[in-house]
Amino acid sequence: MKTLFLVISIVFFSFSSFAQYEERDGNRIGITIGISQSALLTSNFNSKPGIGWNGGLSVRGNYYNNWSMIYGMQFFLNNIEIETLTASNQKANSKFSLSGAQIRLLLSYNVIKDHVSLDFGPVLQINGELKSDSKSAKNTISGTNLTADQIQDVNTINGNAYIGASAGNKRIRGVIFYQYGFTNILKNLNSQEGIGKYNFKGNISSISLQLLFNL
């Protein structure tokens, strides 16, 4: 995981250095910070969306016939809730978190140059485990005989589709975007002895609001 983060950082800052060198041609480096609502779309669990955060750096490439490109990296923390049963057989919504980093390579159509754009493209996601909070670790997942700490080993490399829009000026913009994970983030669980019998399938989706500050 550390090696992957190092590679991501090197690639991104290489792009950033190039953008700074070509700044006179309209490239912009931006800092983003925001909140997100994430959900685990699966029939294996009863889950509810949770609120998390995200933020990072991006570089917007030169305009060409109202099109530009955005490449960047951001870090995120997604939270969801999954229905579990306590030791006394009481239902409880247990909190799970997923953190990691993403690399984006987006096409951007400039509806109004320097003010409004529509953005879309693929996102590579590298994440850690789906961690449960400590007090829920031994709760039983509703509808299974698994405990919360048995479903943590999810896929660490996933792909997302991104669509969003931004509006503002050259310095500050508001950004709204939706991401859908088109890979089965629960696939790893199917290869674990005694767990795979449930045929796990799940996709992460999230909607985010951010502020973008261009340097």
Coordinates of C-alpha atoms in Angstrom, one line a residue, residues 3-171:
T3 CA 4.5 1.7 -2.4
L4 CA 1.3 2.5 -4.4
F5 CA 0.9 5.8 -2.5
L6 CA 4.5 6.7 -3.3
V7 CA 4.0 5.9 -7.0
I8 CA 0.8 8.0 -7.1
S9 CA 2.5 10.9 -5.4
I10 CA 5.4 10.9 -7.9
V11 CA 3.1 10.8 -10.9
F12 CA 0.9 13.6 -9.6
F13 CA 3.7 15.9 -8.6
S14 CA 5.4 15.3 -12.0
F15 CA 2.2 16.6 -13.6
S16 CA 2.1 19.5 -11.2
S17 CA 5.6 20.6 -12.0
F18 CA 4.8 20.5 -15.7
A19 CA 1.7 22.6 -15.1
Q20 CA 3.7 25.2 -13.1
Y21 CA 6.3 25.4 -15.9
E22 CA 3.5 25.9 -18.5
E23 CA 1.4 28.3 -16.2
R24 CA 1.5 31.0 -18.8
D25 CA -0.6 28.8 -21.1
G26 CA -3.6 28.6 -18.7
N27 CA -2.8 25.5 -16.6
R28 CA -4.1 25.8 -13.0
I29 CA -3.2 23.9 -9.8
G30 CA -6.1 23.6 -7.4
I31 CA -6.6 22.6 -3.8
T32 CA -10.0 20.9 -2.9
I33 CA -11.7 20.1 0.3
G34 CA -15.2 18.9 0.9
I35 CA -17.7 16.4 2.3
S36 CA -19.3 13.3 0.9
Q37 CA -22.2 10.9 1.4
S38 CA -21.2 7.4 0.6
A39 CA -23.2 4.2 0.3
L40 CA -22.5 0.5 -0.2
L41 CA -24.8 -0.9 -2.8
T42 CA -25.2 -4.6 -2.1
S43 CA -27.9 -7.2 -1.4
N44 CA -25.6 -9.0 1.1
F45 CA -26.1 -6.5 3.9
N46 CA -28.6 -3.9 5.1
S47 CA -26.6 -0.7 4.8
K48 CA -27.2 3.0 5.1
P49 CA -25.2 5.9 3.7
G50 CA -22.8 7.9 6.0
I51 CA -21.0 11.2 5.9
G52 CA -17.3 11.5 5.2
W53 CA -14.8 13.9 3.8
N54 CA -12.3 14.2 0.9
G55 CA -9.7 16.6 -0.4
G56 CA -6.5 16.9 -2.5
L57 CA -4.8 18.5 -5.4
S58 CA -5.7 18.8 -9.1
V59 CA -4.3 20.3 -12.3
R60 CA -6.5 21.6 -15.1
G61 CA -4.9 21.5 -18.5
N62 CA -5.0 24.0 -21.3
Y63 CA -8.3 24.9 -23.0
Y64 CA -8.8 23.6 -26.6
N65 CA -12.1 24.2 -28.3
N66 CA -13.9 24.5 -25.0
W67 CA -12.3 21.3 -23.7
S68 CA -9.7 20.8 -21.1
M69 CA -8.3 17.9 -18.9
I70 CA -8.1 17.5 -15.2
Y71 CA -5.7 15.2 -13.5
G72 CA -5.2 15.0 -9.8
M73 CA -5.1 13.1 -6.6
Q74 CA -7.3 13.2 -3.5
F75 CA -7.6 11.5 -0.2
F76 CA -10.9 10.4 1.2
L77 CA -12.7 8.8 4.2
N78 CA -16.0 7.2 3.5
N79 CA -18.4 6.2 6.2
I80 CA -21.3 3.8 6.0
E81 CA -23.5 1.9 8.4
I82 CA -24.4 -1.8 8.3
E83 CA -27.1 -3.5 10.3
T84 CA -25.7 -5.9 12.9
L85 CA -26.9 -7.9 16.0
T86 CA -25.3 -7.4 19.4
A87 CA -24.4 -10.2 21.8
S88 CA -27.9 -9.7 23.3
N89 CA -29.5 -10.1 19.8
Q90 CA -30.4 -6.5 19.6
K91 CA -30.3 -4.7 16.2
A92 CA -27.6 -2.0 15.9
N93 CA -26.3 0.1 13.0
S94 CA -22.6 -0.4 13.1
K95 CA -20.3 2.2 11.6
F96 CA -17.7 1.2 9.0
S97 CA -15.1 3.4 7.4
L98 CA -13.0 3.1 4.2
S99 CA -10.1 5.4 3.6
G100 CA -7.6 5.8 0.8
A101 CA -6.5 7.8 -2.2
Q102 CA -7.7 8.3 -5.8
I103 CA -6.2 9.4 -9.1
R104 CA -8.4 11.1 -11.6
L105 CA -8.0 11.7 -15.3
L106 CA -11.1 13.7 -16.4
L107 CA -12.3 15.4 -19.5
S108 CA -13.8 18.8 -18.9
Y109 CA -16.2 20.7 -21.1
N110 CA -16.2 24.5 -20.5
V111 CA -19.8 25.6 -20.7
I112 CA -18.7 29.1 -19.7
K113 CA -15.0 29.6 -19.9
D114 CA -13.4 30.1 -16.5
H115 CA -16.8 29.9 -14.8
V116 CA -18.8 26.7 -15.4
S117 CA -17.6 23.2 -16.5
L118 CA -18.9 19.7 -16.8
D119 CA -16.4 17.0 -15.9
F120 CA -16.4 13.2 -16.4
G121 CA -13.9 10.3 -16.6
P122 CA -12.3 7.4 -14.8
V123 CA -10.9 7.2 -11.3
L124 CA -8.4 4.8 -9.9
Q125 CA -8.9 4.1 -6.2
I126 CA -6.5 2.6 -3.8
N127 CA -8.0 2.0 -0.3
G128 CA -7.5 0.1 2.9
E129 CA -9.8 -2.2 4.8
L130 CA -13.5 -1.6 5.5
K131 CA -12.9 -1.0 9.2
S132 CA -15.6 -1.4 11.8
D133 CA -15.6 0.7 15.0
S134 CA -14.1 -1.2 17.9
K135 CA -17.3 -1.6 19.9
S136 CA -19.0 -3.3 17.0
A137 CA -16.2 -5.6 15.9
K138 CA -17.8 -8.7 17.3
N139 CA -21.4 -7.9 16.4
T140 CA -23.0 -10.3 13.9
I141 CA -23.9 -9.0 10.5
S142 CA -27.6 -9.3 10.1
G143 CA -28.6 -12.2 7.8
T144 CA -25.2 -13.9 8.2
N145 CA -23.2 -15.7 10.8
L146 CA -20.2 -13.4 10.2
T147 CA -18.9 -10.8 12.7
A148 CA -18.2 -7.3 11.6
D149 CA -14.4 -7.8 11.8
Q150 CA -14.7 -10.7 9.3
I151 CA -15.8 -8.5 6.3
Q152 CA -12.9 -6.0 6.5
D153 CA -10.7 -7.5 3.9
V154 CA -12.2 -5.8 0.8
N155 CA -10.5 -5.1 -2.6
T156 CA -7.8 -2.5 -2.2
I157 CA -7.7 -1.5 -5.9
N158 CA -10.9 -0.4 -7.5
G159 CA -12.2 1.6 -10.4
N160 CA -14.8 4.4 -10.3
A161 CA -16.7 6.4 -12.9
Y162 CA -16.9 10.2 -12.2
I163 CA -19.4 12.8 -13.4
G164 CA -19.6 16.3 -12.0
A165 CA -19.8 20.0 -12.5
S166 CA -18.1 23.1 -11.1
A167 CA -19.0 26.8 -11.1
G168 CA -17.3 29.9 -9.9
N169 CA -14.4 32.0 -11.1
K170 CA -10.7 31.6 -11.8
R171 CA -9.8 31.5 -8.1

